[in-house]
Amino acid sequence: GAGVSQSPSNKVTEKGKDVELRCDPISGHTALYWYRQSLGQGLEFLIYFQGNSAPDKSGLPSDRFSAERTGESVSTLTIQRTQQEDSAVYLCASSLAGTSDQETQYFGPGTRLLVL
Amino acid sequence: AQKVTQAQTEISVVEKEDVTLDCVYETRDTTYYLFWYKQPPSGELVFLIRRNSFDEQNEISGRYSWNFQKSTSSFNFTITASQVVDSAVYFCALTLFSGGGADGLTFGKGTHLIIQP
């Protein structure tokens, strides 16, 4: 079956612009995660969705970051008024809750964001 | 808070050599999951293995083997008879059982493995 997909694969934007990143989880996966990977910070956990609910948003780096999920499918991560320090690879993962494999997260290819 | 340490930032070996990647973790919880992921140059994180904290049995999968020791809080990964295709960045990660996934994965900084032909 299809894996996690993300779009766009690459995004170049100017400082101050808004960007929207999209994640399509594996079909049937109820849990969805966003991470950020940068040279300085390594892999950072940003936010988790169970269904369309995100119980804890404290991992988002600032109030310029927001995330939504429609039902148990597509999620979008929006960064408003982008800054150069937002440049990173944004990774999405999904997992199948309610089974013995529920803790295993499967990752998408990522969106490489460059803020000029 | 949890912490995962991969002290080896980069390892370079010649093909066919055995190589061990170290992972040490810290958590106050007694139940947790440990993972290894591979990130080849293409960038996608590939799941390799998951281990539960209450199962210390070591595991072998082909040329890959994992040694989990709770007494030393270590979860080391050995590649036997390494191949050029094994070249990648390898990440060790941890998540708590109690969180049900809500805490996300805590990753180490990764070990860049270079296999020279």
PDB file of C-alpha atoms in Angstrom:
ATOM      1  CA  GLY A   1       0.000   0.000   0.000  1.00  0.00           C
ATOM      2  CA  ALA A   2       0.974   3.639  -0.282  1.00  0.00           C
ATOM      3  CA  GLY A   3       3.160   5.158   2.384  1.00  0.00           C
ATOM      4  CA  VAL A   4       3.006   8.588   3.965  1.00  0.00           C
ATOM      5  CA  SER A   5       3.137  11.314   1.351  1.00  0.00           C
ATOM      6  CA  GLN A   6       4.028  14.966   1.785  1.00  0.00           C
ATOM      7  CA  SER A   7       3.794  17.982  -0.444  1.00  0.00           C
ATOM      8  CA  PRO A   8       5.478  20.007  -1.648  1.00  0.00           C
ATOM      9  CA  SER A   9       8.786  18.158  -1.563  1.00  0.00           C
ATOM     10  CA  ASN A  10      10.638  21.464  -1.676  1.00  0.00           C
ATOM     11  CA  LYS A  11       9.518  24.981  -0.886  1.00  0.00           C
ATOM     12  CA  VAL A  12      11.455  28.203  -1.205  1.00  0.00           C
ATOM     13  CA  THR A  13       9.828  31.283   0.215  1.00  0.00           C
ATOM     14  CA  GLU A  14      10.677  34.807   1.201  1.00  0.00           C
ATOM     15  CA  LYS A  15      10.914  35.896   4.791  1.00  0.00           C
ATOM     16  CA  GLY A  16       7.552  37.080   6.049  1.00  0.00           C
ATOM     17  CA  LYS A  17       5.435  34.926   3.736  1.00  0.00           C
ATOM     18  CA  ASP A  18       3.079  32.201   4.942  1.00  0.00           C
ATOM     19  CA  VAL A  19       3.577  28.572   3.912  1.00  0.00           C
ATOM     20  CA  GLU A  20       1.383  25.517   4.127  1.00  0.00           C
ATOM     21  CA  LEU A  21       2.774  21.998   4.249  1.00  0.00           C
ATOM     22  CA  ARG A  22       0.623  18.968   3.604  1.00  0.00           C
ATOM     23  CA  CYS A  23       0.744  15.398   4.868  1.00  0.00           C
ATOM     24  CA  ASP A  24      -1.278  12.392   3.710  1.00  0.00           C
ATOM     25  CA  PRO A  25      -0.917   9.553   6.228  1.00  0.00           C
ATOM     26  CA  ILE A  26      -1.070   5.865   5.475  1.00  0.00           C
ATOM     27  CA  SER A  27      -4.693   4.908   4.908  1.00  0.00           C
ATOM     28  CA  GLY A  28      -6.326   3.814   8.153  1.00  0.00           C
ATOM     29  CA  HIS A  29      -3.670   5.301  10.409  1.00  0.00           C
ATOM     30  CA  THR A  30      -5.415   7.299  13.102  1.00  0.00           C
ATOM     31  CA  ALA A  31      -2.337   8.868  14.677  1.00  0.00           C
ATOM     32  CA  LEU A  32      -0.324  11.528  12.855  1.00  0.00           C
ATOM     33  CA  TYR A  33       2.853  13.352  13.868  1.00  0.00           C
ATOM     34  CA  TRP A  34       4.863  16.337  12.679  1.00  0.00           C
ATOM     35  CA  TYR A  35       8.603  16.680  13.252  1.00  0.00           C
ATOM     36  CA  ARG A  36      11.218  19.179  12.215  1.00  0.00           C
ATOM     37  CA  GLN A  37      14.747  18.240  11.249  1.00  0.00           C
ATOM     38  CA  SER A  38      17.446  20.895  11.201  1.00  0.00           C
ATOM     39  CA  LEU A  39      21.214  20.810  11.414  1.00  0.00           C
ATOM     40  CA  GLY A  40      21.360  22.586  14.715  1.00  0.00           C
ATOM     41  CA  GLN A  41      18.454  20.953  16.529  1.00  0.00           C
ATOM     42  CA  GLY A  42      18.322  17.461  15.063  1.00  0.00           C
ATOM     43  CA  LEU A  43      14.885  15.840  14.954  1.00  0.00           C
ATOM     44  CA  GLU A  44      12.280  17.690  17.035  1.00  0.00           C
ATOM     45  CA  PHE A  45       8.750  16.516  17.754  1.00  0.00           C
ATOM     46  CA  LEU A  46       6.217  19.255  17.001  1.00  0.00           C
ATOM     47  CA  ILE A  47       2.679  17.934  17.379  1.00  0.00           C
ATOM     48  CA  TYR A  48       0.560  14.789  17.513  1.00  0.00           C
ATOM     49  CA  PHE A  49      -2.963  14.156  16.269  1.00  0.00           C
ATOM     50  CA  GLN A  50      -5.219  11.332  17.373  1.00  0.00           C
ATOM     51  CA  GLY A  51      -7.985  11.531  14.830  1.00  0.00           C
ATOM     52  CA  ASN A  52      -8.462  15.247  14.295  1.00  0.00           C
ATOM     53  CA  SER A  53      -7.639  16.158  17.883  1.00  0.00           C
ATOM     54  CA  ALA A  54      -4.303  17.549  18.987  1.00  0.00           C
ATOM     55  CA  PRO A  55      -4.225  17.324  22.798  1.00  0.00           C
ATOM     56  CA  ASP A  56      -0.910  19.111  23.244  1.00  0.00           C
ATOM     57  CA  LYS A  57       0.391  21.916  21.058  1.00  0.00           C
ATOM     58  CA  SER A  58       3.258  22.933  23.317  1.00  0.00           C
ATOM     59  CA  GLY A  59       5.842  21.394  20.990  1.00  0.00           C
ATOM     60  CA  LEU A  60       5.141  23.927  18.261  1.00  0.00           C
ATOM     61  CA  PRO A  61       8.127  26.338  18.166  1.00  0.00           C
ATOM     62  CA  SER A  62       6.105  29.549  18.252  1.00  0.00           C
ATOM     63  CA  ASP A  63       2.606  30.923  17.791  1.00  0.00           C
ATOM     64  CA  ARG A  64       3.402  31.386  14.096  1.00  0.00           C
ATOM     65  CA  PHE A  65       3.049  27.617  13.747  1.00  0.00           C
ATOM     66  CA  SER A  66      -0.334  25.913  13.590  1.00  0.00           C
ATOM     67  CA  ALA A  67      -1.571  22.517  12.470  1.00  0.00           C
ATOM     68  CA  GLU A  68      -4.882  21.026  11.510  1.00  0.00           C
ATOM     69  CA  ARG A  69      -6.162  17.631  10.564  1.00  0.00           C
ATOM     70  CA  THR A  70      -9.334  16.733   8.740  1.00  0.00           C
ATOM     71  CA  GLY A  71     -10.868  13.627  10.279  1.00  0.00           C
ATOM     72  CA  GLU A  72      -8.333  10.832  10.123  1.00  0.00           C
ATOM     73  CA  SER A  73      -6.757  11.920   6.879  1.00  0.00           C
ATOM     74  CA  VAL A  74      -4.871  14.919   5.586  1.00  0.00           C
ATOM     75  CA  SER A  75      -3.012  17.251   7.899  1.00  0.00           C
ATOM     76  CA  THR A  76      -1.598  20.694   7.169  1.00  0.00           C
ATOM     77  CA  LEU A  77       1.156  22.497   9.011  1.00  0.00           C
ATOM     78  CA  THR A  78       1.029  26.243   8.504  1.00  0.00           C
ATOM     79  CA  ILE A  79       3.841  28.636   9.259  1.00  0.00           C
ATOM     80  CA  GLN A  80       2.904  32.302   9.249  1.00  0.00           C
ATOM     81  CA  ARG A  81       5.344  35.161   8.679  1.00  0.00           C
ATOM     82  CA  THR A  82       8.200  32.767   8.018  1.00  0.00           C
ATOM     83  CA  GLN A  83      11.630  33.496   9.418  1.00  0.00           C
ATOM     84  CA  GLN A  84      15.006  32.238   8.243  1.00  0.00           C
ATOM     85  CA  GLU A  85      15.295  30.018  11.321  1.00  0.00           C
ATOM     86  CA  ASP A  86      12.228  28.132  10.087  1.00  0.00           C
ATOM     87  CA  SER A  87      14.353  26.661   7.292  1.00  0.00           C
ATOM     88  CA  ALA A  88      14.413  22.913   7.895  1.00  0.00           C
ATOM     89  CA  VAL A  89      12.988  19.623   6.703  1.00  0.00           C
ATOM     90  CA  TYR A  90       9.479  19.046   8.025  1.00  0.00           C
ATOM     91  CA  LEU A  91       8.653  15.381   8.435  1.00  0.00           C
ATOM     92  CA  CYS A  92       5.278  13.775   8.892  1.00  0.00           C
ATOM     93  CA  ALA A  93       4.664  10.309  10.322  1.00  0.00           C
ATOM     94  CA  SER A  94       1.629   8.161  11.001  1.00  0.00           C
ATOM     95  CA  SER A  95       0.884   5.131  13.115  1.00  0.00           C
ATOM     96  CA  LEU A  96      -1.925   2.653  13.558  1.00  0.00           C
ATOM     97  CA  ALA A  97      -3.441   3.111  16.984  1.00  0.00           C
ATOM     98  CA  GLY A  98      -5.189   0.280  18.768  1.00  0.00           C
ATOM     99  CA  THR A  99      -2.892  -2.519  17.655  1.00  0.00           C
ATOM    100  CA  SER A 100       0.389  -3.973  18.837  1.00  0.00           C
ATOM    101  CA  ASP A 101       2.058  -1.842  16.161  1.00  0.00           C
ATOM    102  CA  GLN A 102       0.530   1.387  17.414  1.00  0.00           C
ATOM    103  CA  GLU A 103       3.786   2.839  18.630  1.00  0.00           C
ATOM    104  CA  THR A 104       5.627   2.392  15.352  1.00  0.00           C
ATOM    105  CA  GLN A 105       5.682   5.564  13.320  1.00  0.00           C
ATOM    106  CA  TYR A 106       6.154   5.462   9.560  1.00  0.00           C
ATOM    107  CA  PHE A 107       7.619   8.573   8.010  1.00  0.00           C
ATOM    108  CA  GLY A 108       7.040  10.471   4.813  1.00  0.00           C
ATOM    109  CA  PRO A 109       9.795  11.883   2.591  1.00  0.00           C
ATOM    110  CA  GLY A 110       9.576  15.336   4.142  1.00  0.00           C
ATOM    111  CA  THR A 111       9.208  18.883   2.873  1.00  0.00           C
ATOM    112  CA  ARG A 112      12.428  20.830   2.597  1.00  0.00           C
ATOM    113  CA  LEU A 113      11.667  24.463   3.449  1.00  0.00           C
ATOM    114  CA  LEU A 114      14.086  27.264   2.670  1.00  0.00           C
ATOM    115  CA  VAL A 115      13.285  30.784   3.837  1.00  0.00           C
ATOM    116  CA  LEU A 116      15.310  33.456   2.094  1.00  0.00           C
TER     117      LEU A 116
ATOM    118  CA  ALA B   1      12.068  14.303  30.217  1.00  0.00           C
ATOM    119  CA  GLN B   2      13.585  11.631  28.063  1.00  0.00           C
ATOM    120  CA  LYS B   3      17.000  11.763  26.448  1.00  0.00           C
ATOM    121  CA  VAL B   4      18.712   9.651  23.805  1.00  0.00           C
ATOM    122  CA  THR B   5      22.451   9.883  23.260  1.00  0.00           C
ATOM    123  CA  GLN B   6      24.319   8.651  20.235  1.00  0.00           C
ATOM    124  CA  ALA B   7      27.882   9.538  21.042  1.00  0.00           C
ATOM    125  CA  GLN B   8      29.287   8.538  17.658  1.00  0.00           C
ATOM    126  CA  THR B   9      28.598  11.346  15.216  1.00  0.00           C
ATOM    127  CA  GLU B  10      30.339   9.637  12.321  1.00  0.00           C
ATOM    128  CA  ILE B  11      31.799   6.180  11.705  1.00  0.00           C
ATOM    129  CA  SER B  12      33.727   5.154   8.622  1.00  0.00           C
ATOM    130  CA  VAL B  13      34.593   1.532   7.885  1.00  0.00           C
ATOM    131  CA  VAL B  14      35.624  -0.506   4.913  1.00  0.00           C
ATOM    132  CA  GLU B  15      33.053  -2.764   3.304  1.00  0.00           C
ATOM    133  CA  LYS B  16      32.638  -6.198   4.921  1.00  0.00           C
ATOM    134  CA  GLU B  17      33.727  -4.962   8.326  1.00  0.00           C
ATOM    135  CA  ASP B  18      31.360  -5.297  11.282  1.00  0.00           C
ATOM    136  CA  VAL B  19      30.239  -2.057  12.899  1.00  0.00           C
ATOM    137  CA  THR B  20      28.313  -1.245  16.077  1.00  0.00           C
ATOM    138  CA  LEU B  21      26.300   1.911  16.589  1.00  0.00           C
ATOM    139  CA  ASP B  22      25.817   2.897  20.207  1.00  0.00           C
ATOM    140  CA  CYS B  23      22.640   4.247  21.786  1.00  0.00           C
ATOM    141  CA  VAL B  24      22.179   5.205  25.433  1.00  0.00           C
ATOM    142  CA  TYR B  25      18.874   6.484  26.750  1.00  0.00           C
ATOM    143  CA  GLU B  26      17.509   8.152  29.869  1.00  0.00           C
ATOM    144  CA  THR B  27      13.974   7.955  31.212  1.00  0.00           C
ATOM    145  CA  ARG B  28      12.319   7.703  34.600  1.00  0.00           C
ATOM    146  CA  ASP B  29       9.495   5.618  33.206  1.00  0.00           C
ATOM    147  CA  THR B  30       9.750   1.858  33.481  1.00  0.00           C
ATOM    148  CA  THR B  31       7.798   1.107  30.313  1.00  0.00           C
ATOM    149  CA  TYR B  32       8.870   2.522  26.991  1.00  0.00           C
ATOM    150  CA  TYR B  33       9.649   1.650  23.409  1.00  0.00           C
ATOM    151  CA  LEU B  34      12.988   1.962  21.667  1.00  0.00           C
ATOM    152  CA  PHE B  35      13.485   2.292  17.935  1.00  0.00           C
ATOM    153  CA  TRP B  36      16.134   2.437  15.264  1.00  0.00           C
ATOM    154  CA  TYR B  37      15.552   4.307  12.016  1.00  0.00           C
ATOM    155  CA  LYS B  38      17.744   4.583   8.934  1.00  0.00           C
ATOM    156  CA  GLN B  39      17.938   7.798   6.893  1.00  0.00           C
ATOM    157  CA  PRO B  40      19.647   7.202   3.546  1.00  0.00           C
ATOM    158  CA  PRO B  41      20.789  10.118   1.368  1.00  0.00           C
ATOM    159  CA  SER B  42      17.303  10.301  -0.131  1.00  0.00           C
ATOM    160  CA  GLY B  43      16.154  11.655   3.234  1.00  0.00           C
ATOM    161  CA  GLU B  44      13.240   9.405   4.176  1.00  0.00           C
ATOM    162  CA  LEU B  45      13.350   7.840   7.626  1.00  0.00           C
ATOM    163  CA  VAL B  46      13.038   4.076   7.338  1.00  0.00           C
ATOM    164  CA  PHE B  47      11.848   2.050  10.323  1.00  0.00           C
ATOM    165  CA  LEU B  48      14.203  -0.785  11.282  1.00  0.00           C
ATOM    166  CA  ILE B  49      13.136  -2.130  14.661  1.00  0.00           C
ATOM    167  CA  ARG B  50      11.009  -1.510  17.741  1.00  0.00           C
ATOM    168  CA  ARG B  51      11.789  -2.992  21.144  1.00  0.00           C
ATOM    169  CA  ASN B  52       9.574  -2.939  24.253  1.00  0.00           C
ATOM    170  CA  SER B  53      11.213  -2.164  27.594  1.00  0.00           C
ATOM    171  CA  PHE B  54       9.890  -5.373  29.128  1.00  0.00           C
ATOM    172  CA  ASP B  55      11.436  -7.550  26.430  1.00  0.00           C
ATOM    173  CA  GLU B  56      15.210  -7.691  26.670  1.00  0.00           C
ATOM    174  CA  GLN B  57      15.586 -10.465  24.165  1.00  0.00           C
ATOM    175  CA  ASN B  58      18.118  -9.553  21.533  1.00  0.00           C
ATOM    176  CA  GLU B  59      17.090  -9.670  17.915  1.00  0.00           C
ATOM    177  CA  ILE B  60      18.774 -10.602  14.677  1.00  0.00           C
ATOM    178  CA  SER B  61      17.482  -9.798  11.219  1.00  0.00           C
ATOM    179  CA  GLY B  62      19.847 -10.859   8.477  1.00  0.00           C
ATOM    180  CA  ARG B  63      23.040  -8.834   8.860  1.00  0.00           C
ATOM    181  CA  TYR B  64      21.437  -6.602  11.500  1.00  0.00           C
ATOM    182  CA  SER B  65      21.343  -7.330  15.212  1.00  0.00           C
ATOM    183  CA  TRP B  66      20.294  -5.362  18.251  1.00  0.00           C
ATOM    184  CA  ASN B  67      21.501  -5.652  21.829  1.00  0.00           C
ATOM    185  CA  PHE B  68      19.129  -4.232  24.444  1.00  0.00           C
ATOM    186  CA  GLN B  69      20.431  -3.977  28.019  1.00  0.00           C
ATOM    187  CA  LYS B  70      18.231  -2.252  30.583  1.00  0.00           C
ATOM    188  CA  SER B  71      20.987  -2.447  33.204  1.00  0.00           C
ATOM    189  CA  THR B  72      23.108  -0.043  31.172  1.00  0.00           C
ATOM    190  CA  SER B  73      20.203   1.744  29.410  1.00  0.00           C
ATOM    191  CA  SER B  74      21.654   0.848  26.066  1.00  0.00           C
ATOM    192  CA  PHE B  75      20.201  -0.319  22.787  1.00  0.00           C
ATOM    193  CA  ASN B  76      23.091  -0.916  20.418  1.00  0.00           C
ATOM    194  CA  PHE B  77      22.868  -1.810  16.760  1.00  0.00           C
ATOM    195  CA  THR B  78      25.391  -4.014  14.931  1.00  0.00           C
ATOM    196  CA  ILE B  79      25.748  -4.462  11.204  1.00  0.00           C
ATOM    197  CA  THR B  80      27.687  -7.552  10.241  1.00  0.00           C
ATOM    198  CA  ALA B  81      29.631  -7.687   6.981  1.00  0.00           C
ATOM    199  CA  SER B  82      28.736  -4.097   6.114  1.00  0.00           C
ATOM    200  CA  GLN B  83      27.872  -3.088   2.565  1.00  0.00           C
ATOM    201  CA  VAL B  84      28.046   0.220   0.744  1.00  0.00           C
ATOM    202  CA  VAL B  85      24.222   0.350   0.730  1.00  0.00           C
ATOM    203  CA  ASP B  86      24.323   0.516   4.516  1.00  0.00           C
ATOM    204  CA  SER B  87      25.750   4.032   4.268  1.00  0.00           C
ATOM    205  CA  ALA B  88      23.224   6.326   5.921  1.00  0.00           C
ATOM    206  CA  VAL B  89      22.457   8.246   9.081  1.00  0.00           C
ATOM    207  CA  TYR B  90      21.049   5.993  11.776  1.00  0.00           C
ATOM    208  CA  PHE B  91      18.813   7.319  14.533  1.00  0.00           C
ATOM    209  CA  CYS B  92      17.911   5.767  17.850  1.00  0.00           C
ATOM    210  CA  ALA B  93      14.640   6.937  19.405  1.00  0.00           C
ATOM    211  CA  LEU B  94      12.441   6.424  22.453  1.00  0.00           C
ATOM    212  CA  THR B  95       8.789   6.942  23.324  1.00  0.00           C
ATOM    213  CA  LEU B  96       6.937   6.273  26.539  1.00  0.00           C
ATOM    214  CA  PHE B  97       4.356   3.536  26.815  1.00  0.00           C
ATOM    215  CA  SER B  98       2.226   5.726  29.053  1.00  0.00           C
ATOM    216  CA  GLY B  99       1.947   8.473  26.481  1.00  0.00           C
ATOM    217  CA  GLY B 100       0.168   6.305  23.940  1.00  0.00           C
ATOM    218  CA  GLY B 101       2.201   8.041  21.289  1.00  0.00           C
ATOM    219  CA  ALA B 102       1.196  11.551  22.323  1.00  0.00           C
ATOM    220  CA  ASP B 103       4.716  12.404  23.418  1.00  0.00           C
ATOM    221  CA  GLY B 104       6.169  11.683  20.020  1.00  0.00           C
ATOM    222  CA  LEU B 105       9.583  10.168  19.542  1.00  0.00           C
ATOM    223  CA  THR B 106      12.672  11.502  21.290  1.00  0.00           C
ATOM    224  CA  PHE B 107      15.548  11.066  18.865  1.00  0.00           C
ATOM    225  CA  GLY B 108      19.284  10.932  19.313  1.00  0.00           C
ATOM    226  CA  LYS B 109      21.433  13.178  17.135  1.00  0.00           C
ATOM    227  CA  GLY B 110      22.153  10.309  14.760  1.00  0.00           C
ATOM    228  CA  THR B 111      25.279   8.473  13.648  1.00  0.00           C
ATOM    229  CA  HIS B 112      26.501   9.000  10.104  1.00  0.00           C
ATOM    230  CA  LEU B 113      27.753   5.651   8.883  1.00  0.00           C
ATOM    231  CA  ILE B 114      30.054   5.621   5.871  1.00  0.00           C
ATOM    232  CA  ILE B 115      30.895   2.304   4.250  1.00  0.00           C
ATOM    233  CA  GLN B 116      33.836   2.594   1.918  1.00  0.00           C
ATOM    234  CA  PRO B 117      34.168   0.135  -0.960  1.00  0.00           C
TER     235      PRO B 117
END
